[in-house]
mmCIF file of C-alpha atoms and ligand atoms in Angstrom:
data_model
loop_
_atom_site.group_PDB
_atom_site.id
_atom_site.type_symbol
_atom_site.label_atom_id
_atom_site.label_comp_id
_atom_site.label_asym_id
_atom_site.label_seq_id
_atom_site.Cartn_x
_atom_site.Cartn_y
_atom_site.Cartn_z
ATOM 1 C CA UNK A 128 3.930 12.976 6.185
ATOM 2 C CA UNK A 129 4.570 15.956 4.101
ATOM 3 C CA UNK A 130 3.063 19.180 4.792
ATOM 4 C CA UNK A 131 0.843 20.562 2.230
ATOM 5 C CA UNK A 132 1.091 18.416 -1.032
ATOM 6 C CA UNK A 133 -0.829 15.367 -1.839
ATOM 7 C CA UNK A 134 -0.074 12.597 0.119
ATOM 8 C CA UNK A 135 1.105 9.256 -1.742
ATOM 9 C CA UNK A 136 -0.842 6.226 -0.768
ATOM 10 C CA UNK A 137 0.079 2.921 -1.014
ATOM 11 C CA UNK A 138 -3.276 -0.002 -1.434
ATOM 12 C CA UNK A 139 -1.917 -3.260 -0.545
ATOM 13 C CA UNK A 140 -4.722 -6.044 -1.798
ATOM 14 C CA UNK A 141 -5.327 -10.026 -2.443
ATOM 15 C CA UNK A 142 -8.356 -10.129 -4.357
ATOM 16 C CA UNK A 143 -10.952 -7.810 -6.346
ATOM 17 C CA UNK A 144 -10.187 -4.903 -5.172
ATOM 18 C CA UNK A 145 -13.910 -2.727 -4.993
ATOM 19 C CA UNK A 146 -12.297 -1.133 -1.549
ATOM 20 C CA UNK A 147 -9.017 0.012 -3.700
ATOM 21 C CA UNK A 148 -11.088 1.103 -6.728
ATOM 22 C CA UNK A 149 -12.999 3.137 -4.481
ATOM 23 C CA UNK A 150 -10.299 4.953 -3.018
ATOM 24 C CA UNK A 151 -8.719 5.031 -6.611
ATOM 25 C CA UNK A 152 -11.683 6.943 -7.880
ATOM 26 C CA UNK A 153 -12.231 9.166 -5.008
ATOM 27 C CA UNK A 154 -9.078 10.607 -5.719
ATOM 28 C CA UNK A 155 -10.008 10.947 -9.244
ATOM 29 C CA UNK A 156 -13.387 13.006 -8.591
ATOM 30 C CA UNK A 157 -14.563 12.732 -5.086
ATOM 31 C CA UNK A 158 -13.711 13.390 -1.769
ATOM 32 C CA UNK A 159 -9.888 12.940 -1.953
ATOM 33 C CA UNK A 160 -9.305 14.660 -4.804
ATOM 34 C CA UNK A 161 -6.145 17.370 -4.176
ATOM 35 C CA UNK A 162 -5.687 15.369 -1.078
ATOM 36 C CA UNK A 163 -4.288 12.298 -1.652
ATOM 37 C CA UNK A 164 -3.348 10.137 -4.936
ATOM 38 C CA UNK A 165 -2.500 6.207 -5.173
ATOM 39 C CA UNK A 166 1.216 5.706 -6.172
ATOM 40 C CA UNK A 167 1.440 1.769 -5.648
ATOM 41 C CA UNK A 168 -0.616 -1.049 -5.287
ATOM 42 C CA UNK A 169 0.921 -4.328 -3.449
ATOM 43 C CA UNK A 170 -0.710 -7.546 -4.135
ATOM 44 C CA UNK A 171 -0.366 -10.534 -1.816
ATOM 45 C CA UNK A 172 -1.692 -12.618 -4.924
ATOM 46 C CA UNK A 173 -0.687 -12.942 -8.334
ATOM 47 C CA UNK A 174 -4.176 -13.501 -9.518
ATOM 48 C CA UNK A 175 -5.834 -10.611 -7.598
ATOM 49 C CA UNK A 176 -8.348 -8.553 -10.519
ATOM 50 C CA UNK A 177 -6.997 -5.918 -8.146
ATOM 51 C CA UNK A 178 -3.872 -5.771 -10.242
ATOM 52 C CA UNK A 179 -5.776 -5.468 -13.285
ATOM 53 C CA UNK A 180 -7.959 -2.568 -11.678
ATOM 54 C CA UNK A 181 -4.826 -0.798 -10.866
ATOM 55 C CA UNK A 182 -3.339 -1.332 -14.482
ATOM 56 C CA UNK A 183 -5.894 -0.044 -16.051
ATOM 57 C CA UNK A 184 -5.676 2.857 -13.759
ATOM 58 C CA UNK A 185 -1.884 3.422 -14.886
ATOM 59 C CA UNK A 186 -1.155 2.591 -11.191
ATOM 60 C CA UNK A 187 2.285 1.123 -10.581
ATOM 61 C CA UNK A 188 1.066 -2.326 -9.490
ATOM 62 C CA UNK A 189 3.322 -5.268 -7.977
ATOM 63 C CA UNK A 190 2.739 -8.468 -6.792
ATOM 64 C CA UNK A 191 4.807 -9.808 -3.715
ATOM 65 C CA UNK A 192 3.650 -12.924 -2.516
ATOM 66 C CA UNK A 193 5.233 -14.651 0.854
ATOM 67 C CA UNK A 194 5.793 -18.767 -0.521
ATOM 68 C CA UNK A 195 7.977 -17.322 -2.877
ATOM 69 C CA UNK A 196 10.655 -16.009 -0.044
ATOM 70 C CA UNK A 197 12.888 -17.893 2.409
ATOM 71 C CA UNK A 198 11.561 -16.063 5.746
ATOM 72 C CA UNK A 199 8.922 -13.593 6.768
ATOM 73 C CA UNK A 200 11.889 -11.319 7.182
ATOM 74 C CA UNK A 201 12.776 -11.088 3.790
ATOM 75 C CA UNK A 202 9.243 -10.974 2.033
ATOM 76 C CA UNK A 203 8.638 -7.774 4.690
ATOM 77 C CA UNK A 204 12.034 -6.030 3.472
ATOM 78 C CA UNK A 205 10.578 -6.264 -0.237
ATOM 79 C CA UNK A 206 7.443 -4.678 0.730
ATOM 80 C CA UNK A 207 9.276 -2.514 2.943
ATOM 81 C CA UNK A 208 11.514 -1.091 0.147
ATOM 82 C CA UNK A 209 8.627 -0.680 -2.214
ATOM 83 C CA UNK A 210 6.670 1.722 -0.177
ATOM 84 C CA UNK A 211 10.019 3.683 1.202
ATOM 85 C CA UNK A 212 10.913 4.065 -2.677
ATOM 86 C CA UNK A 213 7.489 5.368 -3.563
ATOM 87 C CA UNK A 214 7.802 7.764 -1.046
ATOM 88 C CA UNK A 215 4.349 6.637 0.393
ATOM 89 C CA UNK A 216 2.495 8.557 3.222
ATOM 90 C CA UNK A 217 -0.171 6.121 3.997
ATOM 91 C CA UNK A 218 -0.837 2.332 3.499
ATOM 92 C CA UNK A 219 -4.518 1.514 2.907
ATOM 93 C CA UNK A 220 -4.625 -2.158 3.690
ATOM 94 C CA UNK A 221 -7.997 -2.942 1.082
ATOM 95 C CA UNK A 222 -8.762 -6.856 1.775
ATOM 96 C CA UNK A 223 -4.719 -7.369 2.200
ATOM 97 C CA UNK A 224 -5.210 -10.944 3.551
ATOM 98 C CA UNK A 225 -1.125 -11.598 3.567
ATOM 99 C CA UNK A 226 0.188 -10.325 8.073
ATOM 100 C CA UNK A 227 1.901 -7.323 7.484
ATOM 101 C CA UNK A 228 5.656 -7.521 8.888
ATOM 102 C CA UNK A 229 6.328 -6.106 12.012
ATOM 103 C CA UNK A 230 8.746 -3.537 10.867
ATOM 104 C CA UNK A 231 6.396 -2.376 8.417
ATOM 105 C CA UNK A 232 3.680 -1.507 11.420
ATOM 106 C CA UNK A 233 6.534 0.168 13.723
ATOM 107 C CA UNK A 234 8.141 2.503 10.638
ATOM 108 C CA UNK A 235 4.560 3.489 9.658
ATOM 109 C CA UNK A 236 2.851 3.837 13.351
ATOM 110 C CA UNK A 237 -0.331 5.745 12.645
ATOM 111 C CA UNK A 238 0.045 5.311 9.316
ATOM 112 C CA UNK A 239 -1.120 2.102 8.034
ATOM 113 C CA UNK A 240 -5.405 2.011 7.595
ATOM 114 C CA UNK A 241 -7.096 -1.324 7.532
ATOM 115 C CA UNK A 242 -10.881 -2.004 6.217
ATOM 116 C CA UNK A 243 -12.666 -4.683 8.486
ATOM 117 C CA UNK A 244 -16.629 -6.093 7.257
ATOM 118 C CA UNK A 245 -17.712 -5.706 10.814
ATOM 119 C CA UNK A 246 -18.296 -3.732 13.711
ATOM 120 C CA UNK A 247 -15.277 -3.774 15.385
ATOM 121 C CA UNK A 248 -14.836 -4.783 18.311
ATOM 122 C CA UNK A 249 -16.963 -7.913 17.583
ATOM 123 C CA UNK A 250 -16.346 -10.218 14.724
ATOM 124 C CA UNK A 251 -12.280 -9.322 14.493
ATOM 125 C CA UNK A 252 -8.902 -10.930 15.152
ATOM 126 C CA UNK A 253 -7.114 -14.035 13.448
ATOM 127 C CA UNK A 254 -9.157 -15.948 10.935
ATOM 128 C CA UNK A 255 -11.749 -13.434 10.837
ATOM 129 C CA UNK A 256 -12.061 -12.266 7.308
ATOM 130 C CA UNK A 257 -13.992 -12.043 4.055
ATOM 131 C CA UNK A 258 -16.833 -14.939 4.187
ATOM 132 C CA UNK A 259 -15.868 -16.056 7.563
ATOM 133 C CA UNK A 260 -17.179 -12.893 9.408
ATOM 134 C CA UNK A 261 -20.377 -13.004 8.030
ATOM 135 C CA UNK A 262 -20.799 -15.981 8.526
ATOM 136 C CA UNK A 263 -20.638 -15.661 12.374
ATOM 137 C CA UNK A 264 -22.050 -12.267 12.573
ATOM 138 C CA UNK A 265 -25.688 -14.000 10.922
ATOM 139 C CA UNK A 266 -24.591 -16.817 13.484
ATOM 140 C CA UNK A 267 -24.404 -14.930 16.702
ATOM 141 C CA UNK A 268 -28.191 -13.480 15.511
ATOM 142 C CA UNK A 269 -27.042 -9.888 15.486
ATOM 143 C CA UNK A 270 -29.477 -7.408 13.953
ATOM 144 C CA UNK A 271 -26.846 -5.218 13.115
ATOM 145 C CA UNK A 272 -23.543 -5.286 11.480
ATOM 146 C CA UNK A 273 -21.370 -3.065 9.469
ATOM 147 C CA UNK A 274 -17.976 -2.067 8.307
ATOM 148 C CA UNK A 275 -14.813 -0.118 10.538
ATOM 149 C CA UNK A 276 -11.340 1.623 9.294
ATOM 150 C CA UNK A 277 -9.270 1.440 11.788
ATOM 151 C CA UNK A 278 -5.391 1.806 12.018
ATOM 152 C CA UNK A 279 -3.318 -0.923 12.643
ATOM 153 C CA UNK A 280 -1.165 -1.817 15.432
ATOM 154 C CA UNK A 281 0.821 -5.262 15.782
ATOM 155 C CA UNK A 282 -2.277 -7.100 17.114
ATOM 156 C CA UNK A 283 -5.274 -8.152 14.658
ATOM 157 C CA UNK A 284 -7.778 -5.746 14.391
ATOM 158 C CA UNK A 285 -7.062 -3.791 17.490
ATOM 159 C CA UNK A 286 -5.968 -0.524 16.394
ATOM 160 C CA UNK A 287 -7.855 2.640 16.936
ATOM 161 C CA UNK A 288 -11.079 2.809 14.966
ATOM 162 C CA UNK A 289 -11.268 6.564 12.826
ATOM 163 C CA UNK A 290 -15.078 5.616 10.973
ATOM 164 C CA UNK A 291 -17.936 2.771 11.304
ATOM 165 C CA UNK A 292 -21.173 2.845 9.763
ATOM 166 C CA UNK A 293 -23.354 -0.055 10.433
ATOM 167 C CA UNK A 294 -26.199 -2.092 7.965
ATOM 168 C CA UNK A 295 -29.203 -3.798 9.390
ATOM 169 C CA UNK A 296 -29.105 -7.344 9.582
ATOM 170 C CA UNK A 297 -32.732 -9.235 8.504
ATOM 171 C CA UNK A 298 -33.687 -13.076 10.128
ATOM 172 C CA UNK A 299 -33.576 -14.152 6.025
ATOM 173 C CA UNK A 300 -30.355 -12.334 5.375
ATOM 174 C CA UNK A 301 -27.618 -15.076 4.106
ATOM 175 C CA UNK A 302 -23.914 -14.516 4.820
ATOM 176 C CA UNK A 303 -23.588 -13.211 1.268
ATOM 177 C CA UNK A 304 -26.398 -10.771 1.040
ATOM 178 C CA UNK A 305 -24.632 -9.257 4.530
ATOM 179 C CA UNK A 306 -21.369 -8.831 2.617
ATOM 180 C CA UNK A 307 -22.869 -7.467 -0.122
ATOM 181 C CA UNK A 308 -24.624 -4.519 1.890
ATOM 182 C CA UNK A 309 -21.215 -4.284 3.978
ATOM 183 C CA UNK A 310 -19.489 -3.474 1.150
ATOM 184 C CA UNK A 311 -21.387 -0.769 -0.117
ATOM 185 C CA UNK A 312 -20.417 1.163 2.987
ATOM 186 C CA UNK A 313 -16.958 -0.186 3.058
ATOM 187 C CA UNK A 314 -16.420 1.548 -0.507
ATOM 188 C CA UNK A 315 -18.107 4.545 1.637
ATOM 189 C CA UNK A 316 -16.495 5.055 4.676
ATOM 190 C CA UNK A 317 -12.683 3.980 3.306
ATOM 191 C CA UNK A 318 -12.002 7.682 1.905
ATOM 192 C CA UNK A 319 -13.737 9.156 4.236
ATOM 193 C CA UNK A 320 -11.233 7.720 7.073
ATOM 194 C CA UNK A 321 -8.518 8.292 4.889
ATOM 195 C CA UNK A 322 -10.125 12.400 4.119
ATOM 196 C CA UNK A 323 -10.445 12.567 8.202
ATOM 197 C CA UNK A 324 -6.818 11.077 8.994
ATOM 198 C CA UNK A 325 -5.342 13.795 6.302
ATOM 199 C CA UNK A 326 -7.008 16.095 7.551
ATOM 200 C CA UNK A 327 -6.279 15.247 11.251
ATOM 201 C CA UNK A 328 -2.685 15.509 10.409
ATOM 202 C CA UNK A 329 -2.625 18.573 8.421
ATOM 203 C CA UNK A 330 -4.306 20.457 11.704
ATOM 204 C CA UNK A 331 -1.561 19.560 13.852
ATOM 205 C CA UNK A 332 1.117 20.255 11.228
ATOM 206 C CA UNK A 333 -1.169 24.281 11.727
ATOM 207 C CA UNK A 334 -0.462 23.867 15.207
ATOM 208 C CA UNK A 335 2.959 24.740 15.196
HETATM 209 C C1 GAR B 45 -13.512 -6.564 2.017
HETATM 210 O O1 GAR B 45 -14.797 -6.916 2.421
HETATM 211 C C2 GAR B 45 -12.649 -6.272 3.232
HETATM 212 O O2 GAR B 45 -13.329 -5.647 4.276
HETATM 213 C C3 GAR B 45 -12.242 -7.660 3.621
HETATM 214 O O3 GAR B 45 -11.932 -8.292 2.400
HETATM 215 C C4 GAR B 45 -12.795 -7.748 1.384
HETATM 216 C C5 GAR B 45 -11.943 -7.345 0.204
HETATM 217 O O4 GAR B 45 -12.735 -7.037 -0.904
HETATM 218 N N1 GAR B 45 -11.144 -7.625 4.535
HETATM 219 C C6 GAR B 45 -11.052 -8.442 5.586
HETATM 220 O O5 GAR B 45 -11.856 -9.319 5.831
HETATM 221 C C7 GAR B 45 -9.831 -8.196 6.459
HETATM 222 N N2 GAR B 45 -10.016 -8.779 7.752
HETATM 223 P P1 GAR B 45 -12.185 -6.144 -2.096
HETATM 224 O O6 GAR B 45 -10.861 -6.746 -2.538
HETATM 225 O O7 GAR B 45 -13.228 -6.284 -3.188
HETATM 226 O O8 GAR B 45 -12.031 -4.722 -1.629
#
């Protein structure tokens, strides 16, 4: 990461993109703002409003979606390429539903950021996203869920966790009144992580 300017961020998305708004405009006016601007949004999906959201932001937006290459090699490099020509210092993964390539997660080590509705540990790992989480966190009878930003490693949802902030769970609660509460935090607690992980790195760059 560089030193003192604003660091570039990368929001890689697949659908409506609240979490990547809400980074967007805390850079505008809010808690990142000086720190950190977004220079590139990746879609996994062609019709993702996220692409509109970053359009009308004046965002450079893309959309790279993996049936459209040969191997998982080759859709990575694209990606790969993108963010090394944007001269990105952090990926924000914001409902990215698409596996990140595994030379993507070793050239960025502790700097790729994912958003997960739950309480991680609980709820995460392969097939655990969007609806599907809810759905078994109002299963399992929990009274409490929430939403984690965590960086990513090359398992799912195993990184080290940087913020959580839970919601209470009530016995009438449906799977979509959950999410709905969830993501009012997630919109929360996304730049803060991303304000704490600056931050965290700018101290140590002081160190020396
Ligand atoms: C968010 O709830 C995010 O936490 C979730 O997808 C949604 C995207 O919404 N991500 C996962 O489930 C990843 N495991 P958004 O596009 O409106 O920000």
């Amino acid at each position: 990461m560089s030193k003192y300017s604003r660091k570039s961020l990368a929001v890689l998305v697949s659908g409506y993109g609240s979490n990547m708004q809400s980074i967007v405009d805390s850079t505008k006016d809010g808690l990142l703002k000086g720190l950190a601007e977004v220079v590139l949004v990746v879609s996994s999906n062609s019709n993702a409003y996220a692409i509109e959201r970053a359009k009308n932001e004046h965002i450079k937006a893309i959309c790279v979606e993996s049936k459209k290459f040969k191997n998982e090699k080759k859709f990575t490099d694209v990606i790969l390429d993108e963010l090394q020509n944007a001269d990105v210092d952090l990926i924000c993964l914001a409902g990215y539903m698409s596996k990140i390539g595994v030379e993507i997660i070793r050239k960025y080590d502790g700097r790729i950021l994912n958003i997960h509705p739950a309480l991680l540990p609980k709820f995460g790992g392969k097939g655990m996203y969007g609806r599907y989480v809810h759905e078994a966190v109002i299963k399992s009878g929990d009274t409490k869920s929430g939403a984690t930003v965590h960086f990513v490693d090359e398992n799912y949802d195993t990184g080290r966790i940087i913020l959580q902030q839970e919601v209470n769970i009530f016995s009438n609660d449906s799977p979509r009144d959950v999410a709905k509460k969830v993501m009012i935090i997630e919109c929360k607690i996304y730049p803060k992580a991303i304000k704490k992980v600056i931050e965290e790195d700018l101290k140590k760059v002081h160190l020396f």
